[in-house]
DNA sequence: TTTTGTTCTGGAAATCATTCTCAGAATGGA
DNA sequence: TCCATTCTGAGAATGATTTCCAGAACAAAA
């Protein structure tokens, strides 16, 4: 499982002529271990061996390779998580107060219907559909 | 219609002890005339009488009063549009390439089912549900 | 293994969207 | 009119992110 993750990461980076260095491997492991999307300061704090500028650079590389996903909210820092195809399709619950992001999923039926409707909508506007993003905003248990 | 818009804006600003000044009125008119969410540079270019720092301050005020909504993407600039209750419930199609944002809607049935499912999901995670945001990303006709 | 050309690294400097500051202007009520 | 409050705009400050650059790590070939 973990090996598979690294093997896939290597392959995807190679596809864009990039190397799977130790720094990038650490990033992937930190993201894999996290149970919710992390900001860069959080990541650097979790592993002090990482240099901030390299983390920015490497997360961009991982994102470009399709290994990580960037989540932008109104909060000051962006957040990162492993791409969905390393886990499962899910959405985000963003706390308006503290910025914390939790994952949640929708019942398969709802998800399918939604996806079909989105596909239709994109086509109608002439867009080539890529992905969708569904966020819920609210107040998390701790901030209530 | 337009009068109603301004009357509502006045009321909502007053509710948070703020005034509906001419600069804010211009902003509301620019947003009402736009057929897609605008960035601040775009707004300033549309009406040269607006000072950039005031536009930032006033859009924040309009957002706080529930008159405008801020849309954050990975693009460099945030975008603003009038709140949904001045128009209709809709979602956004974001072009990965140029950052352009278009509006689209889902069939009412899908929307209802989705909303119910989201409400359930929020409750399950212990969040107090506020709103949701659904974005489609893809490539717009012009960038293909 | 040495060579060679490429990609990485980290610290510091640069960028740039956004926010803040402040002195004067506009506003609304008494 | 006077007072207290809120606004305004220009520029300075902030701060997340990006870029630079000189040296390190790497991969492939000889």
Short mmCIF file of C-alpha atoms (C1' of nucleotides) in Angstrom, two decimals:
data_model
loop_
_atom_site.label_atom_id
_atom_site.label_comp_id
_atom_site.label_asym_id
_atom_site.label_seq_id
_atom_site.Cartn_x
_atom_site.Cartn_y
_atom_site.Cartn_z
CA UNK A 1 0.00 0.00 0.00
CA UNK A 2 2.64 2.45 1.08
CA UNK A 3 5.01 0.98 -1.49
CA UNK A 4 2.35 1.33 -4.09
CA UNK A 5 1.97 4.97 -3.16
CA UNK A 6 5.66 5.63 -3.62
CA UNK A 7 5.85 3.64 -6.82
CA UNK A 8 2.98 5.62 -8.28
CA UNK A 9 4.51 8.87 -7.13
CA UNK A 10 7.80 7.97 -8.80
CA UNK A 11 6.04 7.11 -12.03
CA UNK A 12 3.96 10.25 -12.11
CA UNK A 13 6.89 12.50 -11.38
CA UNK A 14 8.96 10.82 -14.02
CA UNK A 15 6.18 11.47 -16.49
CA UNK A 16 6.89 15.19 -16.06
CA UNK A 17 10.68 14.74 -15.90
CA UNK A 18 11.00 15.16 -12.19
CA UNK A 19 12.68 13.12 -9.51
CA UNK A 20 11.20 11.55 -6.42
CA UNK A 21 13.71 12.95 -3.97
CA UNK A 22 13.81 12.30 -0.25
CA UNK A 23 12.22 15.67 0.49
CA UNK A 24 9.32 14.85 -1.77
CA UNK A 25 8.99 11.41 -0.26
CA UNK A 26 8.76 12.95 3.20
CA UNK A 27 6.04 15.27 1.94
CA UNK A 28 4.05 12.39 0.55
CA UNK A 29 4.34 10.50 3.80
CA UNK A 30 3.28 13.48 5.87
CA UNK A 31 0.25 14.00 3.64
CA UNK A 32 -0.59 10.31 3.71
CA UNK A 33 -0.45 10.27 7.49
CA UNK A 34 -2.61 13.36 7.92
CA UNK A 35 -6.29 12.86 8.38
CA UNK A 36 -7.13 16.27 7.00
CA UNK A 37 -5.57 18.70 4.50
CA UNK A 38 -2.51 20.54 5.83
CA UNK A 39 -1.14 24.04 5.43
CA UNK A 40 2.53 24.52 4.66
CA UNK A 41 3.38 25.88 8.11
CA UNK A 42 1.73 22.78 9.57
CA UNK A 43 3.80 20.55 7.34
CA UNK A 44 7.05 22.28 8.20
CA UNK A 45 6.22 22.01 11.87
CA UNK A 46 5.50 18.31 11.54
CA UNK A 47 8.90 17.66 9.99
CA UNK A 48 11.55 20.19 10.86
CA UNK A 49 13.95 18.77 8.27
CA UNK A 50 11.88 20.47 5.56
CA UNK A 51 12.83 23.90 4.27
CA UNK A 52 9.84 26.13 3.66
CA UNK A 53 10.86 27.21 0.19
CA UNK A 54 11.43 23.62 -0.83
CA UNK A 55 8.05 22.62 0.51
CA UNK A 56 6.38 25.24 -1.63
CA UNK A 57 8.37 24.17 -4.65
CA UNK A 58 7.82 20.49 -4.07
CA UNK A 59 4.13 20.68 -3.37
CA UNK A 60 3.77 22.54 -6.64
CA UNK A 61 5.68 19.73 -8.33
CA UNK A 62 3.52 17.09 -6.66
CA UNK A 63 0.42 18.94 -7.69
CA UNK A 64 1.60 19.23 -11.26
CA UNK A 65 2.36 15.52 -11.29
CA UNK A 66 -1.15 14.77 -10.06
CA UNK A 67 0.00 13.43 -6.70
CA UNK A 68 -1.24 16.19 -4.44
CA UNK A 69 -4.13 18.63 -4.57
CA UNK A 70 -4.16 22.21 -3.46
CA UNK A 71 -7.19 23.53 -1.62
CA UNK A 72 -7.67 27.28 -1.57
CA UNK A 73 -10.06 28.94 0.85
CA UNK A 74 -10.43 32.47 2.13
CA UNK A 75 -8.02 31.56 4.89
CA UNK A 76 -4.50 32.85 4.76
CA UNK A 77 -2.80 29.55 3.89
CA UNK A 78 -3.63 27.09 1.17
CA UNK A 79 -3.93 23.43 2.16
CA UNK A 80 -2.70 20.26 0.52
CA UNK A 81 -3.76 16.65 0.52
CA UNK A 82 -2.97 13.59 -1.56
CA UNK A 83 -4.93 13.30 -4.79
CA UNK A 84 -8.24 11.56 -4.64
CA UNK A 85 -7.05 8.55 -6.57
CA UNK A 86 -4.81 7.65 -3.63
CA UNK A 87 -7.81 7.63 -1.36
CA UNK A 88 -11.45 8.07 -2.13
CA UNK A 89 -13.60 10.75 -3.68
CA UNK A 90 -14.59 13.19 -1.00
CA UNK A 91 -15.46 16.81 -0.28
CA UNK A 92 -14.48 19.39 2.28
CA UNK A 93 -16.07 20.97 5.28
CA UNK A 94 -14.39 24.28 5.96
CA UNK A 95 -14.72 25.98 9.33
CA UNK A 96 -15.39 29.69 8.85
CA UNK A 97 -13.78 30.45 12.17
CA UNK A 98 -10.54 28.52 12.46
CA UNK A 99 -10.06 27.41 8.86
CA UNK A 100 -9.89 23.75 9.76
CA UNK A 101 -10.83 21.45 6.89
CA UNK A 102 -12.48 18.05 7.37
CA UNK A 103 -13.35 15.50 4.74
CA UNK A 104 -16.77 14.05 4.13
CA UNK A 105 -18.46 11.95 1.46
CA UNK A 106 -21.87 11.91 -0.12
CA UNK A 107 -24.03 8.85 -0.64
CA UNK A 108 -23.00 7.20 -3.92
CA UNK A 109 -26.36 7.81 -5.53
CA UNK A 110 -26.28 11.53 -4.88
CA UNK A 111 -22.71 11.70 -6.08
CA UNK A 112 -23.52 9.97 -9.34
CA UNK A 113 -26.49 12.09 -10.07
CA UNK A 114 -24.51 15.20 -9.27
CA UNK A 115 -21.66 14.16 -11.49
CA UNK A 116 -23.97 13.52 -14.42
CA UNK A 117 -25.64 16.89 -13.96
CA UNK A 118 -22.28 18.64 -13.78
CA UNK A 119 -21.10 16.96 -16.92
CA UNK A 120 -24.18 18.17 -18.72
CA UNK A 121 -23.77 21.70 -17.40
CA UNK A 122 -20.13 21.91 -18.50
CA UNK A 123 -20.97 20.71 -21.97
CA UNK A 124 -23.77 23.22 -22.24
CA UNK A 125 -21.39 26.11 -21.49
CA UNK A 126 -18.84 24.78 -23.94
CA UNK A 127 -16.30 23.89 -21.30
CA UNK A 128 -14.18 20.77 -21.36
CA UNK A 129 -14.99 19.27 -18.01
CA UNK A 130 -12.11 18.48 -15.69
CA UNK A 131 -13.09 18.00 -12.06
CA UNK A 132 -15.48 19.47 -9.57
CA UNK A 133 -15.05 20.77 -6.13
CA UNK A 134 -17.72 20.87 -3.49
CA UNK A 135 -17.11 22.60 -0.20
CA UNK A 136 -19.38 23.07 2.72
CA UNK A 137 -18.73 25.99 5.00
CA UNK A 138 -19.84 26.10 8.57
CA UNK A 139 -18.62 26.20 12.11
CA UNK A 140 -16.70 23.23 13.46
CA UNK A 141 -17.57 21.63 16.79
CA UNK A 142 -14.67 23.30 18.59
CA UNK A 143 -15.47 26.79 17.37
CA UNK A 144 -19.16 26.70 18.24
CA UNK B 1 -35.68 46.26 -9.54
CA UNK B 2 -32.60 48.44 -9.48
CA UNK B 3 -34.22 50.58 -6.81
CA UNK B 4 -35.02 47.51 -4.83
CA UNK B 5 -31.39 46.47 -5.06
CA UNK B 6 -30.20 49.77 -3.67
CA UNK B 7 -32.86 49.84 -0.99
CA UNK B 8 -31.85 46.39 0.18
CA UNK B 9 -28.19 47.32 0.09
CA UNK B 10 -28.87 50.38 2.21
CA UNK B 11 -30.80 48.33 4.72
CA UNK B 12 -28.21 45.60 5.00
CA UNK B 13 -25.35 48.02 5.42
CA UNK B 14 -27.23 49.94 8.04
CA UNK B 15 -27.74 46.71 9.92
CA UNK B 16 -23.95 46.61 10.41
CA UNK B 17 -23.64 50.37 11.04
CA UNK B 18 -22.27 51.22 7.66
CA UNK B 19 -23.24 53.74 5.04
CA UNK B 20 -24.26 53.22 1.46
CA UNK B 21 -21.87 55.73 -0.03
CA UNK B 22 -21.54 56.63 -3.68
CA UNK B 23 -18.44 54.47 -4.06
CA UNK B 24 -20.31 51.47 -2.72
CA UNK B 25 -23.27 52.23 -4.93
CA UNK B 26 -21.00 52.26 -7.96
CA UNK B 27 -19.59 48.91 -6.91
CA UNK B 28 -23.04 47.41 -6.60
CA UNK B 29 -23.96 48.71 -10.03
CA UNK B 30 -20.81 47.37 -11.62
CA UNK B 31 -21.40 43.96 -10.07
CA UNK B 32 -25.06 44.00 -11.07
CA UNK B 33 -24.14 44.80 -14.66
CA UNK B 34 -21.46 42.12 -14.92
CA UNK B 35 -22.49 38.79 -16.30
CA UNK B 36 -19.74 36.98 -14.45
CA UNK B 37 -17.76 37.47 -11.23
CA UNK B 38 -15.13 40.22 -11.43
CA UNK B 39 -11.66 40.68 -10.02
CA UNK B 40 -10.72 43.95 -8.36
CA UNK B 41 -8.43 45.05 -11.19
CA UNK B 42 -11.30 44.43 -13.59
CA UNK B 43 -13.63 46.53 -11.47
CA UNK B 44 -11.18 49.38 -11.20
CA UNK B 45 -10.67 49.30 -14.93
CA UNK B 46 -14.42 49.40 -15.54
CA UNK B 47 -14.79 52.53 -13.45
CA UNK B 48 -11.69 54.66 -13.17
CA UNK B 49 -13.26 56.80 -10.46
CA UNK B 50 -12.70 53.97 -8.00
CA UNK B 51 -9.58 53.86 -5.82
CA UNK B 52 -8.14 50.40 -5.47
CA UNK B 53 -7.76 50.52 -1.72
CA UNK B 54 -11.33 51.70 -1.33
CA UNK B 55 -12.58 48.93 -3.58
CA UNK B 56 -10.90 46.36 -1.38
CA UNK B 57 -12.31 47.96 1.74
CA UNK B 58 -15.77 48.38 0.30
CA UNK B 59 -16.08 44.92 -1.14
CA UNK B 60 -15.17 43.59 2.28
CA UNK B 61 -17.93 45.76 3.73
CA UNK B 62 -20.41 44.58 1.11
CA UNK B 63 -19.46 41.01 1.79
CA UNK B 64 -19.85 41.46 5.51
CA UNK B 65 -23.26 43.01 4.95
CA UNK B 66 -24.30 40.03 2.83
CA UNK B 67 -24.55 42.03 -0.38
CA UNK B 68 -21.57 40.62 -2.26
CA UNK B 69 -19.80 37.28 -2.27
CA UNK B 70 -16.11 36.64 -2.60
CA UNK B 71 -14.94 33.75 -4.78
CA UNK B 72 -11.45 32.43 -4.16
CA UNK B 73 -9.71 30.23 -6.69
CA UNK B 74 -6.10 29.31 -7.33
CA UNK B 75 -5.87 32.30 -9.60
CA UNK B 76 -4.02 35.34 -8.41
CA UNK B 77 -7.07 37.54 -7.84
CA UNK B 78 -10.22 36.84 -5.91
CA UNK B 79 -13.53 37.56 -7.66
CA UNK B 80 -16.72 39.16 -6.48
CA UNK B 81 -20.36 38.97 -7.45
CA UNK B 82 -23.65 40.06 -5.92
CA UNK B 83 -25.07 37.67 -3.35
CA UNK B 84 -27.30 34.93 -4.58
CA UNK B 85 -30.42 36.41 -3.10
CA UNK B 86 -30.16 39.26 -5.59
CA UNK B 87 -30.14 36.79 -8.41
CA UNK B 88 -30.57 33.06 -8.36
CA UNK B 89 -28.78 30.14 -6.79
CA UNK B 90 -25.96 29.10 -9.08
CA UNK B 91 -22.49 27.59 -9.24
CA UNK B 92 -19.25 28.42 -10.96
CA UNK B 93 -17.34 27.08 -13.88
CA UNK B 94 -13.70 28.04 -13.49
CA UNK B 95 -11.35 27.94 -16.46
CA UNK B 96 -8.04 26.36 -15.45
CA UNK B 97 -6.23 28.33 -18.08
CA UNK B 98 -7.41 31.91 -17.99
CA UNK B 99 -9.24 31.96 -14.68
CA UNK B 100 -12.49 33.14 -16.21
CA UNK B 101 -15.52 32.24 -14.13
CA UNK B 102 -18.97 31.52 -15.63
CA UNK B 103 -22.19 30.79 -13.83
CA UNK B 104 -24.34 27.74 -14.27
CA UNK B 105 -27.28 26.13 -12.53
CA UNK B 106 -28.31 22.60 -11.75
CA UNK B 107 -31.77 21.12 -12.28
CA UNK B 108 -33.91 21.87 -9.24
CA UNK B 109 -34.29 18.21 -8.34
CA UNK B 110 -30.57 17.60 -8.25
CA UNK B 111 -30.03 20.75 -6.26
CA UNK B 112 -32.58 19.75 -3.63
CA UNK B 113 -31.23 16.30 -3.22
CA UNK B 114 -27.73 17.66 -2.96
CA UNK B 115 -28.70 20.19 -0.38
CA UNK B 116 -30.39 17.59 1.78
CA UNK B 117 -27.36 15.33 1.56
CA UNK B 118 -25.04 18.18 2.51
CA UNK B 119 -27.13 19.12 5.47
CA UNK B 120 -26.96 15.55 6.68
CA UNK B 121 -23.20 15.39 6.15
CA UNK B 122 -22.57 18.59 8.08
CA UNK B 123 -24.66 17.41 10.98
CA UNK B 124 -22.84 14.12 11.04
CA UNK B 125 -19.47 15.86 11.40
CA UNK B 126 -20.82 18.11 14.10
CA UNK B 127 -20.60 21.27 12.02
CA UNK B 128 -23.20 23.99 12.03
CA UNK B 129 -24.02 24.22 8.36
CA UNK B 130 -23.71 27.58 6.71
CA UNK B 131 -23.54 27.45 2.92
CA UNK B 132 -22.04 25.31 0.24
CA UNK B 133 -19.96 26.03 -2.74
CA UNK B 134 -19.78 23.94 -5.87
CA UNK B 135 -17.25 24.71 -8.56
CA UNK B 136 -16.56 22.95 -11.78
CA UNK B 137 -13.11 23.31 -13.23
CA UNK B 138 -12.36 22.87 -16.88
CA UNK B 139 -11.20 24.66 -19.97
CA UNK B 140 -13.36 27.42 -21.39
CA UNK B 141 -14.25 27.56 -25.08
CA UNK B 142 -11.69 30.27 -25.82
CA UNK B 143 -8.78 28.47 -24.17
CA UNK B 144 -9.34 25.11 -25.82
"C1'" DT C 1 34.40 5.31 -11.38
"C1'" DT C 2 34.63 9.55 -13.82
"C1'" DT C 3 32.40 12.72 -16.71
"C1'" DT C 4 28.59 15.47 -17.98
"C1'" DG C 5 24.33 17.46 -18.14
"C1'" DT C 6 20.30 17.67 -15.57
"C1'" DT C 7 17.36 18.45 -11.61
"C1'" DC C 8 17.28 19.70 -6.50
"C1'" DT C 9 18.15 22.17 -2.36
"C1'" DG C 10 17.83 25.89 1.11
"C1'" DG C 11 18.44 30.48 2.56
"C1'" DA C 12 17.63 34.93 1.42
"C1'" DA C 13 15.70 38.36 -1.62
"C1'" DA C 14 11.88 39.61 -4.53
"C1'" DT C 15 6.99 39.69 -5.82
"C1'" DC C 16 2.56 41.09 -5.45
"C1'" DA C 17 -2.36 40.69 -3.76
"C1'" DT C 18 -4.32 42.48 0.04
"C1'" DT C 19 -4.60 45.16 4.30
"C1'" DC C 20 -3.52 48.98 7.08
"C1'" DT C 21 -2.54 53.91 8.22
"C1'" DC C 22 -3.65 58.52 8.57
"C1'" DA C 23 -5.15 63.07 7.68
"C1'" DG C 24 -8.75 65.19 5.64
"C1'" DA C 25 -13.78 64.82 3.67
"C1'" DA C 26 -18.51 63.44 3.88
"C1'" DT C 27 -22.41 62.18 6.62
"C1'" DG C 28 -26.25 61.99 10.01
"C1'" DG C 29 -28.29 63.32 13.97
"C1'" DA C 30 -28.94 66.66 17.96
"C1'" DT D 1 -24.32 74.63 13.30
"C1'" DC D 2 -21.77 71.32 15.92
"C1'" DC D 3 -20.30 66.81 17.08
"C1'" DA D 4 -19.34 62.22 16.57
"C1'" DT D 5 -18.92 58.78 13.40
"C1'" DT D 6 -17.83 56.68 9.16
"C1'" DC D 7 -15.44 57.21 4.55
"C1'" DT D 8 -11.91 58.20 1.33
"C1'" DG D 9 -7.52 57.74 -1.26
"C1'" DA D 10 -2.60 57.53 -1.55
"C1'" DG D 11 0.98 55.34 0.01
"C1'" DA D 12 3.24 52.24 3.41
"C1'" DA D 13 3.14 47.77 5.50
"C1'" DT D 14 2.11 42.92 5.63
"C1'" DG D 15 2.72 38.37 4.62
"C1'" DA D 16 1.98 34.22 1.69
"C1'" DT D 17 4.20 32.58 -2.10
"C1'" DT D 18 7.77 32.66 -5.74
"C1'" DT D 19 12.12 33.33 -7.48
"C1'" DC D 20 17.32 33.42 -7.34
"C1'" DC D 21 21.48 31.34 -7.14
"C1'" DA D 22 25.45 28.70 -5.91
"C1'" DG D 23 26.38 24.39 -4.50
"C1'" DA D 24 24.63 19.28 -3.87
"C1'" DA D 25 22.48 15.15 -5.59
"C1'" DC D 26 21.36 12.48 -9.36
"C1'" DA D 27 21.10 9.58 -13.78
"C1'" DA D 28 23.06 7.86 -17.69
"C1'" DA D 29 26.93 6.90 -20.47
"C1'" DA D 30 31.68 5.90 -21.21
#
